[in-house]
């Protein structure tokens, strides 16, 4: 069995930098601004031959009200309760602060395992801070530099006793493994209810929510199970129009969201039902399609719509007119806050995931191609015919087909759309991107 490690401490002591170091990639956002991390974030870490689950947390502050900082603090407290051991990180260069001492007192009273880590200890500038940290009463500090990778050997030795002998290295996930989780990302503009939706799905306040726009900054992954099928849920930062994204931190958040989309298999685009199909919604949908991911559209806050029949008619017309490249995509109506309509999400995910993995036999494809060509031959370009020779599927996820034809580079886009729409109808492949690539054989008389 693996063990769980929570990285805790006051803001801006380098918790996310240490998290990234142990995970082996830049997953958590890092910036000089205090309080970048807000939700608790999990990852699979390795240190030497140790493998374990690591949780990055928001910086702890002594606040007791209903503010955003207070809700962040509660998420940190949940991480402490879940962990087998806490890495209490202090800034070796800055020395101890009253908040460090307050947090250390909380950790001692929790009764859990705590390892004191003095970060930013490269060079001699941190010696005074290291000696000062002994007075916290949490044992010998482990001096490290998360940014430069120093002191990892001492951290390995301290964590070693929490690993069982039977623990093995984490293997790369196999795409054909039936136990591999389905990767589902929730994306959308800021404040459309993405985190609230995931909390309702999970049945717990796993993610930080509130009326403030832009609470979520990292793309947070959460393990879940639906009908016995493992699912990896991704909550993402809201994506605003590029012209409005000016701060470095927000640019990092948007980049993290884009990586989550590329990693996901199915993406739910959550829109505000009172103001859906805005330009930014359409751009996000187009991004998901260009990345080749299966897409579901969901209208959240449906309970706030007065004339639901009229709104449904208007939005269905907008879907068909503004997003013709994803005909048949599910359009769900729900209210995450009121827990209404959420039962429609996973059946829709299962449906588009099946289409996303669609495979068609070559013999069936070419019989269909012959029929399509007889029904509507390709136009003659420059007085010369274009001959369709052969069609095959080269991959799924999304379904990708290669058409071999004479003068393939002259085939009009309108005829390509004719073929793609025909593929959708004939082989029941809806709601997912279909990629049609054209190739032509080399003419031996060219020279």
GROMACS .gro file of N, CA and C in nm, residues 35 38-39 58 61 63 65-75 208-217:
model
   81
   35UNK      N    1  -0.038   3.289  -0.181
   35UNK     CA    2  -0.175   3.238  -0.190
   35UNK      C    3  -0.216   3.193  -0.328
   38UNK      N    4  -0.512   2.732  -0.397
   38UNK     CA    5  -0.635   2.751  -0.321
   38UNK      C    6  -0.699   2.619  -0.284
   39UNK      N    7  -0.720   2.530  -0.382
   39UNK     CA    8  -0.772   2.397  -0.352
   39UNK      C    9  -0.658   2.306  -0.311
   58UNK      N   10  -0.337   2.487   0.030
   58UNK     CA   11  -0.332   2.634   0.038
   58UNK      C   12  -0.252   2.676   0.161
   61UNK      N   13  -0.365   3.028   0.712
   61UNK     CA   14  -0.373   3.158   0.777
   61UNK      C   15  -0.474   3.150   0.892
   63UNK      N   16  -0.762   3.254   1.024
   63UNK     CA   17  -0.884   3.328   0.989
   63UNK      C   18  -1.004   3.244   1.027
   65UNK      N   19  -1.382   3.307   0.964
   65UNK     CA   20  -1.504   3.372   0.916
   65UNK      C   21  -1.550   3.297   0.791
   66UNK      N   22  -1.632   3.357   0.708
   66UNK     CA   23  -1.682   3.290   0.588
   66UNK      C   24  -1.613   3.341   0.461
   67UNK      N   25  -1.496   3.401   0.476
   67UNK     CA   26  -1.425   3.455   0.362
   67UNK      C   27  -1.363   3.343   0.279
   68UNK      N   28  -1.313   3.383   0.160
   68UNK     CA   29  -1.245   3.287   0.074
   68UNK      C   30  -1.125   3.225   0.145
   69UNK      N   31  -1.046   3.307   0.217
   69UNK     CA   32  -0.929   3.255   0.287
   69UNK      C   33  -0.969   3.151   0.392
   70UNK      N   34  -1.082   3.174   0.458
   70UNK     CA   35  -1.128   3.079   0.559
   70UNK      C   36  -1.166   2.946   0.496
   71UNK      N   37  -1.231   2.951   0.379
   71UNK     CA   38  -1.269   2.827   0.311
   71UNK      C   39  -1.146   2.755   0.259
   72UNK      N   40  -1.045   2.829   0.217
   72UNK     CA   41  -0.918   2.766   0.178
   72UNK      C   42  -0.855   2.694   0.296
   73UNK      N   43  -0.862   2.757   0.414
   73UNK     CA   44  -0.806   2.697   0.535
   73UNK      C   45  -0.874   2.564   0.567
   74UNK      N   46  -1.007   2.555   0.549
   74UNK     CA   47  -1.078   2.431   0.576
   74UNK      C   48  -1.033   2.320   0.482
   75UNK      N   49  -1.003   2.355   0.355
   75UNK     CA   50  -0.952   2.254   0.262
   75UNK      C   51  -0.817   2.200   0.309
  208UNK      N   52  -1.309   2.399  -0.348
  208UNK     CA   53  -1.342   2.531  -0.295
  208UNK      C   54  -1.440   2.601  -0.389
  209UNK      N   55  -1.551   2.652  -0.332
  209UNK     CA   56  -1.651   2.722  -0.412
  209UNK      C   57  -1.689   2.853  -0.342
  210UNK      N   58  -1.762   2.937  -0.413
  210UNK     CA   59  -1.808   3.063  -0.356
  210UNK      C   60  -1.854   3.157  -0.465
  211UNK      N   61  -1.909   3.271  -0.428
  211UNK     CA   62  -1.960   3.365  -0.528
  211UNK      C   63  -1.850   3.440  -0.602
  212UNK      N   64  -1.727   3.437  -0.549
  212UNK     CA   65  -1.619   3.509  -0.615
  212UNK      C   66  -1.580   3.438  -0.745
  213UNK      N   67  -1.565   3.515  -0.854
  213UNK     CA   68  -1.522   3.457  -0.981
  213UNK      C   69  -1.374   3.424  -0.976
  214UNK      N   70  -1.335   3.313  -1.038
  214UNK     CA   71  -1.194   3.278  -1.051
  214UNK      C   72  -1.132   3.218  -0.928
  215UNK      N   73  -1.211   3.149  -0.843
  215UNK     CA   74  -1.153   3.086  -0.724
  215UNK      C   75  -1.055   2.976  -0.763
  216UNK      N   76  -1.097   2.890  -0.856
  216UNK     CA   77  -1.009   2.780  -0.899
  216UNK      C   78  -0.898   2.834  -0.987
  217UNK      N   79  -0.774   2.797  -0.955
  217UNK     CA   80  -0.660   2.841  -1.034
  217UNK      C   81  -0.589   2.724  -1.099
   0.00000   0.00000   0.00000
